[in-house]
XYZ file of C-alpha atoms in Angstrom:
587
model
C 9.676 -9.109 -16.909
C 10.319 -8.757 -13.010
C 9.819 -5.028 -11.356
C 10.535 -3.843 -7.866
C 8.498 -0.966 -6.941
C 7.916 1.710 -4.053
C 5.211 0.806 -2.153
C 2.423 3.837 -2.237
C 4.330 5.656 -4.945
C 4.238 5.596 -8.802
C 5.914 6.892 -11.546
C 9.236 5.255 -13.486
C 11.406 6.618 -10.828
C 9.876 4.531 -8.252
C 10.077 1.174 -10.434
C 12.903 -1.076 -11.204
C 13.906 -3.739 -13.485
C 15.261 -6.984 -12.549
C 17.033 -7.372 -15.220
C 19.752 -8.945 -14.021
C 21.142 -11.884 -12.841
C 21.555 -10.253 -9.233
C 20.099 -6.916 -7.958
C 21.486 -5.688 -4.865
C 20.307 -2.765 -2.794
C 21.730 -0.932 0.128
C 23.397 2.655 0.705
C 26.137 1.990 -1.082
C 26.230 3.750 -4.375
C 27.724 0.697 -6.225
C 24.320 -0.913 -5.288
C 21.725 -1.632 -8.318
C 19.064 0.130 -6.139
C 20.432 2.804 -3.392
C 18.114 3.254 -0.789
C 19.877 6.151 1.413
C 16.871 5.757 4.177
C 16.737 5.117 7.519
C 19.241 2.368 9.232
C 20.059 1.233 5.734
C 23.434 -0.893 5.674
C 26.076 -0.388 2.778
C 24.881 -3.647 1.333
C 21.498 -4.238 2.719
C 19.946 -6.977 0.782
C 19.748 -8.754 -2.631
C 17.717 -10.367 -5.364
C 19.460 -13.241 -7.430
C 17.694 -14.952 -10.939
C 17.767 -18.568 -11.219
C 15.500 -21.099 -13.124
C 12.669 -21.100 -10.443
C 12.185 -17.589 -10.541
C 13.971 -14.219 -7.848
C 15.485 -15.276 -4.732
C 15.250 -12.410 -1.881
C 18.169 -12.658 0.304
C 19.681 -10.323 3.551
C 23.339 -9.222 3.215
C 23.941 -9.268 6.237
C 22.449 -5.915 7.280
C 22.426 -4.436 10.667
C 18.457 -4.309 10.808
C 17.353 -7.366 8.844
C 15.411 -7.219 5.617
C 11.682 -8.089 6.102
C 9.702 -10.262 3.680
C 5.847 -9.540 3.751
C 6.442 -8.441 7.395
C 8.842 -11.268 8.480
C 12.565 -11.081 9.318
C 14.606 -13.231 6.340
C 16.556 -15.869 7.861
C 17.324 -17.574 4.639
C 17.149 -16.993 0.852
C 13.248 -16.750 0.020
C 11.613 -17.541 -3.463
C 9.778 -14.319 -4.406
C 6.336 -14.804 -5.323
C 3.951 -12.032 -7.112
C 2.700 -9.092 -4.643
C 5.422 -10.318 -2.164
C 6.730 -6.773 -0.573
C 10.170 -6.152 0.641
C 11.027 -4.343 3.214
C 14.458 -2.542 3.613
C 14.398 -0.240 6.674
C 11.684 1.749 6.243
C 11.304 1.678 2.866
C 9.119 -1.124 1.174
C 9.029 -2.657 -2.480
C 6.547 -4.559 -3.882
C 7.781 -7.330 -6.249
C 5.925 -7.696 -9.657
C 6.063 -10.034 -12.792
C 4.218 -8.007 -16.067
C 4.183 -10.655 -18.171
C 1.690 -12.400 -16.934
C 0.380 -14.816 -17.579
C 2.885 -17.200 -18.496
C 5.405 -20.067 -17.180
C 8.537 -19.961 -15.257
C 10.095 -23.518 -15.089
C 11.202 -24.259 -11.816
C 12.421 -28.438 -12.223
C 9.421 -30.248 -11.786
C 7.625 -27.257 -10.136
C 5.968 -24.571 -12.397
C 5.540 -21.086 -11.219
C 2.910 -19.171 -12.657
C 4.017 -15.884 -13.580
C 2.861 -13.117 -12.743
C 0.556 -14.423 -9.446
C 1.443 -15.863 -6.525
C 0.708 -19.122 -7.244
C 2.022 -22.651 -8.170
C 1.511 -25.198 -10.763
C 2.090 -28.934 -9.930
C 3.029 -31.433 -12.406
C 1.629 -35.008 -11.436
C 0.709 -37.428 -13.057
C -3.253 -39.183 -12.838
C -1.563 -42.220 -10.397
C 0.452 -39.891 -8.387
C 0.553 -41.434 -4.713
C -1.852 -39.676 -2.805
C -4.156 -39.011 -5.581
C -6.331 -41.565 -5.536
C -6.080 -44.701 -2.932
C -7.112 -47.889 -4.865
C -7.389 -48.168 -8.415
C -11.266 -49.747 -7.597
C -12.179 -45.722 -6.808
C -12.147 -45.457 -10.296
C -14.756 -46.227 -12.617
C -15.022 -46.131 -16.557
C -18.885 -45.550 -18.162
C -19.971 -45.647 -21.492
C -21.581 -42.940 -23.756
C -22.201 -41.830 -27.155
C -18.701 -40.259 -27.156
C -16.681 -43.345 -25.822
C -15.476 -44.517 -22.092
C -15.609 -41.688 -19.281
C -13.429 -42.100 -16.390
C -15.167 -40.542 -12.953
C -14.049 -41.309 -9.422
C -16.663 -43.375 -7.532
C -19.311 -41.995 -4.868
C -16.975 -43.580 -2.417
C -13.934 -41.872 -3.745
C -15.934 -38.681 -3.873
C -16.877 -38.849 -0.265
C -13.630 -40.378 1.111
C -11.777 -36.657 -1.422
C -14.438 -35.100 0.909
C -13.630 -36.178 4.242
C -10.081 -35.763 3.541
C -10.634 -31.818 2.216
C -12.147 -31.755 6.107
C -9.431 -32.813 7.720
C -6.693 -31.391 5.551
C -8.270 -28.100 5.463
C -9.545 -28.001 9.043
C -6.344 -26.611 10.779
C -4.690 -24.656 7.734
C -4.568 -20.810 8.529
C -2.414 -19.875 5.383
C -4.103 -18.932 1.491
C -0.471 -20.853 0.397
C -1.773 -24.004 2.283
C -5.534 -23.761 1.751
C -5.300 -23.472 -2.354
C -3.072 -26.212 -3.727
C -4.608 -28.544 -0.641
C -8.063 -27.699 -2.496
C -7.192 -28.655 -5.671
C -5.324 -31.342 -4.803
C -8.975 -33.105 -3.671
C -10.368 -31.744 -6.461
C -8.191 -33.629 -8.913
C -9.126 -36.953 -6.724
C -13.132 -36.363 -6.562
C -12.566 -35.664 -10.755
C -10.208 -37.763 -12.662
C -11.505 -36.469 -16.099
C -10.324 -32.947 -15.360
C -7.328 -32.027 -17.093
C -7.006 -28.628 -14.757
C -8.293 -26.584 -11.987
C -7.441 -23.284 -11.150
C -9.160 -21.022 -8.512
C -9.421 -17.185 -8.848
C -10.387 -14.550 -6.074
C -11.034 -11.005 -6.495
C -8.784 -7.929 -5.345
C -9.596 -4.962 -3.370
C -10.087 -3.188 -6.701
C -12.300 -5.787 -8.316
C -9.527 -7.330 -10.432
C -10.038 -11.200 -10.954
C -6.593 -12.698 -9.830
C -6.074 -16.425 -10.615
C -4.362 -17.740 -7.465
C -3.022 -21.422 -8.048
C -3.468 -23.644 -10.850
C -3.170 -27.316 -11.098
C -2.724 -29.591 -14.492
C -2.823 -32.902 -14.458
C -0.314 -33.527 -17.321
C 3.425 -31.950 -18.390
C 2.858 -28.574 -20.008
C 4.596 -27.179 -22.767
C 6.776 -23.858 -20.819
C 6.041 -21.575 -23.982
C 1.929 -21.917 -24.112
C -0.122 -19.358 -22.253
C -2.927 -20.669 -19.671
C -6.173 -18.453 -20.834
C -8.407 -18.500 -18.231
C -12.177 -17.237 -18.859
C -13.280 -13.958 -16.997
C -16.805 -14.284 -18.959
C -17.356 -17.720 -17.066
C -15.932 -16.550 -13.359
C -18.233 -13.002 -13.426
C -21.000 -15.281 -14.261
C -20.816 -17.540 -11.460
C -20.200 -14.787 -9.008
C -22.988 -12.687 -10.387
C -25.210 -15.430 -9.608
C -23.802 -17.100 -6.822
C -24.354 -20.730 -8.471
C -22.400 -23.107 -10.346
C -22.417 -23.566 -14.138
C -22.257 -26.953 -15.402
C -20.954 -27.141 -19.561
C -20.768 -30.653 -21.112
C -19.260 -28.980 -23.779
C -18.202 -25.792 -23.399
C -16.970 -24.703 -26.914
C -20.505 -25.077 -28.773
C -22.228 -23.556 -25.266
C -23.953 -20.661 -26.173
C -23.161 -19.146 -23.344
C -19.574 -18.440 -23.929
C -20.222 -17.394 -27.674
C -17.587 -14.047 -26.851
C -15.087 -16.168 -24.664
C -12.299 -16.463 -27.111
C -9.998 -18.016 -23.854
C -12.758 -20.992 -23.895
C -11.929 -21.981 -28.161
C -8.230 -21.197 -27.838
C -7.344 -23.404 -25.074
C -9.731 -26.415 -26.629
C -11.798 -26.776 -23.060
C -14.456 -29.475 -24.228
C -16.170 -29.767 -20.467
C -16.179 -28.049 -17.492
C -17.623 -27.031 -14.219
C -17.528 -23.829 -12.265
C -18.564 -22.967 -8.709
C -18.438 -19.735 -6.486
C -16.318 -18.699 -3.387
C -19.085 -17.421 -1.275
C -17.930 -15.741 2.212
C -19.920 -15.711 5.539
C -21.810 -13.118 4.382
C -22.840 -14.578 0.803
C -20.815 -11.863 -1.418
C -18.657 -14.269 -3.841
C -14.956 -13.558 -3.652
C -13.969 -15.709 -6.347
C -14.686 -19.358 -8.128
C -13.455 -22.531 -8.750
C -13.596 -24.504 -11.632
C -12.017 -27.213 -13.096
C -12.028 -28.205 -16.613
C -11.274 -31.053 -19.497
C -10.328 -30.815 -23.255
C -10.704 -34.663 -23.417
C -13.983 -34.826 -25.792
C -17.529 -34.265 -24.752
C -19.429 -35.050 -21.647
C -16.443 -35.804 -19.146
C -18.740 -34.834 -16.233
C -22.276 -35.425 -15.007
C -25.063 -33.228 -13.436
C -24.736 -33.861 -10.120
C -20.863 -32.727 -10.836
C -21.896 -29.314 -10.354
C -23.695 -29.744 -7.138
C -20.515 -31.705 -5.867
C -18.096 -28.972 -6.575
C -20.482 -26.678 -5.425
C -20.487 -28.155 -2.315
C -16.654 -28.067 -2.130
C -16.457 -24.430 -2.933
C -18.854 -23.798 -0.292
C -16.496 -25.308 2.374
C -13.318 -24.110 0.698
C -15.206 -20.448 0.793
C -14.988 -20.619 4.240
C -11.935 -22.396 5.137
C -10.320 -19.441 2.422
C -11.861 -16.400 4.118
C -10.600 -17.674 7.314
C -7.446 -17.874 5.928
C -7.734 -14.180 4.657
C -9.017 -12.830 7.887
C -5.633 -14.789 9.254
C -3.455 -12.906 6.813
C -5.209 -9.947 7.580
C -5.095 -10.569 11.962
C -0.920 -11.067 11.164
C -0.788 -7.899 9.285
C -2.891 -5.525 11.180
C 0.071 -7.228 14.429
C 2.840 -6.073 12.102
C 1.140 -2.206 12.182
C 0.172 -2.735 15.868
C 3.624 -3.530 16.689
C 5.288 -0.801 13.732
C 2.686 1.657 16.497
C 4.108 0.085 19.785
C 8.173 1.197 18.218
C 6.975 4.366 17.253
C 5.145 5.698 20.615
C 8.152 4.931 21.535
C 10.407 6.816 19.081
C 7.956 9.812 19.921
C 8.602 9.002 23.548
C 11.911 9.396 23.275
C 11.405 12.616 21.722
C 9.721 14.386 24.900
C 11.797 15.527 27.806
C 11.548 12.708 30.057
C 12.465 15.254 33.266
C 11.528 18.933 34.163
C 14.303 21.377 33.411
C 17.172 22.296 35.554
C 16.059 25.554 37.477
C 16.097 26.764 40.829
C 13.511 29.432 40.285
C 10.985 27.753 38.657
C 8.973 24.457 38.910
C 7.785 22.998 35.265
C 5.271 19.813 35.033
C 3.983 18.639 31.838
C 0.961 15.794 30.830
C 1.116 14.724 27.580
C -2.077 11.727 26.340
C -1.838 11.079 22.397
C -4.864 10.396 20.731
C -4.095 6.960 18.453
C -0.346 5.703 19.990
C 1.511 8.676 18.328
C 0.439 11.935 18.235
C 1.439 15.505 16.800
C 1.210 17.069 19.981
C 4.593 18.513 20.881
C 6.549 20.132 24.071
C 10.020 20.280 24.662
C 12.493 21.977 27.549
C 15.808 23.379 25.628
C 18.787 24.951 27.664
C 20.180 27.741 25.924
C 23.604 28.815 26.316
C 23.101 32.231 28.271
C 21.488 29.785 30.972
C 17.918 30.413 29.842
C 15.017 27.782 29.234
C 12.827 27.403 26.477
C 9.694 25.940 27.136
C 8.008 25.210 23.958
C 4.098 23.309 23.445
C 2.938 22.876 19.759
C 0.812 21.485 18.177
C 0.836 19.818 14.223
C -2.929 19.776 12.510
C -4.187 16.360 12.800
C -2.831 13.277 14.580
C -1.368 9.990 13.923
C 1.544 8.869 12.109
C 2.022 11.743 9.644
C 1.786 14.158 12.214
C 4.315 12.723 14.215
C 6.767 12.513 11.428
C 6.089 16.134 11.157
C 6.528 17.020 14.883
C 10.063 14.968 14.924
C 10.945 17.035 12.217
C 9.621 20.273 13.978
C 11.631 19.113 17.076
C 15.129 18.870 15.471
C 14.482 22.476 13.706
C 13.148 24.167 17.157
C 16.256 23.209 19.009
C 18.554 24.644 16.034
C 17.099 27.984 15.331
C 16.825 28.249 19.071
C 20.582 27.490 19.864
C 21.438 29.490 16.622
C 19.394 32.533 16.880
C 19.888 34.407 19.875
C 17.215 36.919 18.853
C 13.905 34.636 20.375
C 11.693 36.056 17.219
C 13.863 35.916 14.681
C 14.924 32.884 15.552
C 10.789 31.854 15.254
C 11.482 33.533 12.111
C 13.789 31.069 10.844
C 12.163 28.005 11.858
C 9.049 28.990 9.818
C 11.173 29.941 6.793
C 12.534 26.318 7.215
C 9.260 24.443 8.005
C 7.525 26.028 4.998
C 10.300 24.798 2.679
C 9.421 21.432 2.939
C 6.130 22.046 1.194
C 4.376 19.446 3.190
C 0.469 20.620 3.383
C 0.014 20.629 7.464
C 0.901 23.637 9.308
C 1.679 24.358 13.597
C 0.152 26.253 15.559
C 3.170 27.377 18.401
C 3.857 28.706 22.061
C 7.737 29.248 23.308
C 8.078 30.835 26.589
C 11.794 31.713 27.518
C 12.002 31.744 31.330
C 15.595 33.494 32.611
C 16.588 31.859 36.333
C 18.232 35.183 36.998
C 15.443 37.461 35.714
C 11.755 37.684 36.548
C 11.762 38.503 32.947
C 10.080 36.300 30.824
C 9.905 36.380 27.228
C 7.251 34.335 24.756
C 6.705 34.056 20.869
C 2.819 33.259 19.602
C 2.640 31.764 16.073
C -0.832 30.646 16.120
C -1.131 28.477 19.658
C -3.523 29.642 22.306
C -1.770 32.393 24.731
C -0.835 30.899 27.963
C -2.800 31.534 30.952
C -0.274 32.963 33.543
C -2.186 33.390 36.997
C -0.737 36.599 39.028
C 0.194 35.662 42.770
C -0.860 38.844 44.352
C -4.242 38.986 43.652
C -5.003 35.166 41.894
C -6.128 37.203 38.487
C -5.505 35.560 35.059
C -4.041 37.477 32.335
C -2.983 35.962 28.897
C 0.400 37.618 27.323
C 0.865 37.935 23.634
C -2.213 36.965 22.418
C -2.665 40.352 20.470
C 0.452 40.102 19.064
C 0.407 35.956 17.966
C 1.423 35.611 14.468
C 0.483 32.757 11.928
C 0.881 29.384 12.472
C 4.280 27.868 11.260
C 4.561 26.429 8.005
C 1.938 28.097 6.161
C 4.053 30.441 4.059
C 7.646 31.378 4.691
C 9.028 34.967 4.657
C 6.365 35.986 8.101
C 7.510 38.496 10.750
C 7.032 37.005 14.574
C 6.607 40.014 17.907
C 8.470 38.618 21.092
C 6.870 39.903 24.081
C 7.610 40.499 27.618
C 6.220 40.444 31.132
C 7.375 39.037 34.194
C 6.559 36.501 36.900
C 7.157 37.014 40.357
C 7.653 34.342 43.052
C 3.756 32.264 43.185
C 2.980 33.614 39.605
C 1.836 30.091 37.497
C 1.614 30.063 33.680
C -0.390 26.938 31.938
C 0.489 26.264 28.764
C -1.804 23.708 26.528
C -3.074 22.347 23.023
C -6.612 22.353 21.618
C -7.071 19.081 22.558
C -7.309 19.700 26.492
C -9.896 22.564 25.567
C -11.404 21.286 23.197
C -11.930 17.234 24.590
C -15.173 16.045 24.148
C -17.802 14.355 25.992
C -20.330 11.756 24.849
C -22.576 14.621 23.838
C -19.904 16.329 21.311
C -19.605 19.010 24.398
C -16.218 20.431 24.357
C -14.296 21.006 27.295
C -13.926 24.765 26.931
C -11.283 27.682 27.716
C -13.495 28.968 30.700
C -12.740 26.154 32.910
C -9.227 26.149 32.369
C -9.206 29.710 33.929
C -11.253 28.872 36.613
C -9.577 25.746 37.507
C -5.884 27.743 36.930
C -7.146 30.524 39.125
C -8.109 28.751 42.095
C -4.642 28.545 43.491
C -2.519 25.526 44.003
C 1.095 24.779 42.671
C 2.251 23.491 39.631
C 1.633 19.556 40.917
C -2.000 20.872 42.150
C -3.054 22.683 39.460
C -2.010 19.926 36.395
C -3.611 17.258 38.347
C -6.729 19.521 38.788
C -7.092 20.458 35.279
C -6.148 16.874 33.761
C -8.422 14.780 35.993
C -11.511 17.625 35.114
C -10.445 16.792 31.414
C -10.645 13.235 31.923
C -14.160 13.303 34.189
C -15.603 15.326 31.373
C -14.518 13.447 28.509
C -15.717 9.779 30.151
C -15.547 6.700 28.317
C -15.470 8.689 25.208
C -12.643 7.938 22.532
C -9.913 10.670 22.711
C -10.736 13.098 19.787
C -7.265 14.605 19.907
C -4.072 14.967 21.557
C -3.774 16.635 24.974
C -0.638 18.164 26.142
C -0.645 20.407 29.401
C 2.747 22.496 30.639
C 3.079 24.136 33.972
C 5.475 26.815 35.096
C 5.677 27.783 38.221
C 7.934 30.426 39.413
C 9.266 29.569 43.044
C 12.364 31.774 43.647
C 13.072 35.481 43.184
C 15.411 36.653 40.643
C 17.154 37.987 44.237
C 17.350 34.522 45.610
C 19.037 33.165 42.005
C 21.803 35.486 41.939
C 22.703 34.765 45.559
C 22.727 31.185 44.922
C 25.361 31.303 42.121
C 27.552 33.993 43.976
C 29.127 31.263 45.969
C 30.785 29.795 41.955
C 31.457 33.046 40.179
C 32.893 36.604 40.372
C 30.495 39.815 40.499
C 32.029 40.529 36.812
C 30.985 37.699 35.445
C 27.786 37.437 37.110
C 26.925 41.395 35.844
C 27.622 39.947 32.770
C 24.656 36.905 33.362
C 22.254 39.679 34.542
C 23.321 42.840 32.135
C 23.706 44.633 35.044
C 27.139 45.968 34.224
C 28.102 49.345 34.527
């Protein structure tokens, strides 16, 4: 039976049956699988059932449907451990009954791997290139048919050359077998089997040299494959179902095998990744002793040419996440104010450096509709992808509660009651100042963040508002009261606004940064432009060649009119009424 299921979940709910003759998926709710994620179009993709297995096919969607992290152009025969991709939600397809045989015409699928069995016959063109490379000896048992040393090193040459530019595991394996069947005629099969990330022994093509009855099961032998691993050398058996080696291998008596030989798959660093082994039910004896160094000596070249091929596979994939990265920097890009905010009184810059591509550093500028301007740094615990979900998420809520709420702590309030909700287990630590262009009043709301430093014109001392009265971060529990607070800036006062990872960078000798130099460096005068560039380029000095250890993020507001000079410039646009009303100056 075929399964699609949810990639890094389990559970029923996140597996489905292909059970029948054509799956489709997309938003619609008619679909067999609804996937109402992301740019997901009403019919997105589909998966058809035929007699060579599941075809994966795009409908035609907006965004493409991705097969093992390339765009589908055309229908695709699904192999086992193939993953689907459908916005951003991925499946990974599945056969559980394997082993056994899907017919395909005169191509077999194995079921349940993602291999493929070929059906060819001993003279098959290609196989062998003169009928004087094979030679019949005598024995007790009867004739013997082995290829001669000439066809053995003529199989060899030609696994060089055909194996020399192949990059791809669907290329390497069948090409491997296929000189295996030339350099021994005898052998009725060959398989070859590598090992998981978990340990699991996967067989991952398999060759016969005759028709094979659909309905019988291929039993290959774990008890010979850990052997040769363990020991990193081949095992020779001229008759492998009186060996006493294989006494407990009932997959050695049921499917008859009368000879074989099997050799590890040793990487670059001699840990064996799997075997190869070929085998014969046709009486005893059907290969010699120096068989084993021969296919040893294959497997030693295939081991190479295959981890190559891996380290391939894995160079393509780790692209596909290096490029997933590129798209979502900028995502979070697009997410940060890409200018400072509209305001005659005040001058705002900002520096923002995330630590891997995307970070969970936030800061935002929102225009409220009494004219005001949030400013608003944050930061989410950790970094990387999760934590950026989280801060787009965080972004969307601040600018709601902030443009529903008009009470500034309250509306705090109600963004923590709504973070919490979502039960995810990373929490925010969270500065919004509220700056008014015709007030010097300004108001701010702690939740956890470090208090800003605001640096006092008159007599260049540094004081830090609210930091008595900063509540918990967001998103640890809901239900938690928030204290707005007051104070004002006059024309020159400067407020710097940062995350923990501008404080708290490191140097090569694990030295942070430290909150002391910040107040230095945001006392010693300087506007807005001065002082960022002052405190961001000391950052950078001390931290060196080091990796970034976290996200920086740096706001500066600078005040540069008087509440005097605001009013005066919007007298020219309305009447003193209305303008009382701005300023709550009437009556």
């Amino acid at each position: 039976m075929a399964f699609l299921s949810i990639s890094g979940q389990s559970g029923d709910d996140s597996r489905f049956e292909l059970s029948d003759r054509e799956t489709t998926m997309g938003r619609h709710p008619d679909c067999s699988i609804v996937v109402d994620a992301g740019a997901v179009s009403r019919y997105h993709a589909k998966i058809s059932a035929s007699n060579s297995g599941f075809m994966v096919e795009d409908s035609g969607s907006r965004n493409g449907t991705f097969l093992n992290g390339q765009m589908l152009t055309t229908p695709t025969l699904l192999r086992d451990g193939d993953r689907i991709r459908v916005s951003d939600v991925e499946f990974v397809f599945t056969h559980d009954n394997m082993p056994g045989f899907v017919s395909g015409g005169s191509e077999m699928t194995f079921a349940g791997s993602n291999f493929g069995i070929q059906m060819v016959d001993e003279g098959e063109p290609g196989t062998l290139s003169s009928s004087s490379k094979v030679e019949f000896r005598s024995s007790a048992d009867g004739l013997k048919m082995a290829a001669t040393p000439e066809a053995k090193l003529e199989a060899l040459m030609r696994i060089n050359r055909q194996l020399s530019g192949a990059l791809a595991l669907e290329d390497v394996l069948p090409k491997v077998l296929d000189s295996l069947f030339s350099i021994f005629p005898a052998a009725d099969r060959g398989f070859i089997v590598m090992q998981d990330e978990s340990g699991n022994l996967i067989p991952r093509w398999v060759k016969t040299r005759s028709s094979h009855d659909e309905t019988e099961t291929i039993r290959i032998s774990r008890t010979i494959i850990r052997e040769v691993m363990t020991h990193r050398e081949p095992i020779l058996s001229l008759d492998a179902s009186e060996d006493s080696r294989f006494d407990s291998s009932q997959s050695i008596a049921d499917f008859s095998i009368r000879s074989m030989i099997c050799a590890p798959l040793v990487d670059a660093a001699g840990n064996a990744f799997g075997a190869l082994q070929v085998d014969s039910t046709a009486g005893r004896g059907q290969f010699r002793e120096d068989d084993a160094d021969l296919l040893a000596g294959v497997a030693a070249q295939a081991g190479i040419v295959i981890n190559n091929a891996r380290m391939h596979e894995a160079a393509l994939h780790q692209k596909e996440v290096e490029q997933d990265l590129k798209l979502a920097t900028e995502v979070q890009q697009a997410f940060l104010p890409q200018s400072p905010p509209d305001s005659t009184s005040y001058r705002v810059r900002s520096f923002y450096q995330a630590a891997n591509h995307i970070g969970g550093d936030y800061f935002d500028y929102i225009h409220l509709s009494d004219g005001r301007v949030a400013i608003v740094v944050a930061d989410v615990v950790g970094h990387g992808v999760a934590a950026a979900m989280f801060m787009a998420k965080l972004s969307a809520e601040t600018r709601f509660c902030l443009a529903s709420i008009p009470d500034l702590a309250k509306a705090i309030e109600k963004l923590n009651d709504r973070m919490s909700r979502l039960h995810v287990e990373r929490f925010i630590t969270f500065l919004v100042l509220v700056i008014d262009p015709l007030s010097e009043k300004v108001t701010i709301v702690n939740a956890g963040h470090m208090a800003p430093l605001v640096r006092i014109a008159k007599d260049g001392s540094i004081v830090e508002p609210g930091e008595e009265e900063s509540g918990l971060p967001i998103a640890i529990d809901d239900g938690m009261e928030y204290e707005a607070v007051d104070f004002e800036m006059e024309r020159g006062d400067l407020a710097v606004l940062y995350t923990d990872g501008i404080n708290e960078a490191m140097n090569a000798n694990d030295e942070e940064f430290g909150i002391e130099p910040l107040r230095k460096l945001t006392a010693s005068g300087g506007t807005a432009d001065e002082v960022k560039d002052r405190i961001v380029e000391a950052v950078m000095a001390h931290v060196g060649d080091s990796p970034p250890f976290d996200d920086m993020c740096l706001v500066v507001v600078e005040r540069i009119g008087s509440a005097e000079l605001s009013r005066s410039a919007v007298t020219d646009t309305v009447d003193d009424d209305e303008l009382d009303d701005l300023l709550g100056t009437k009556g």
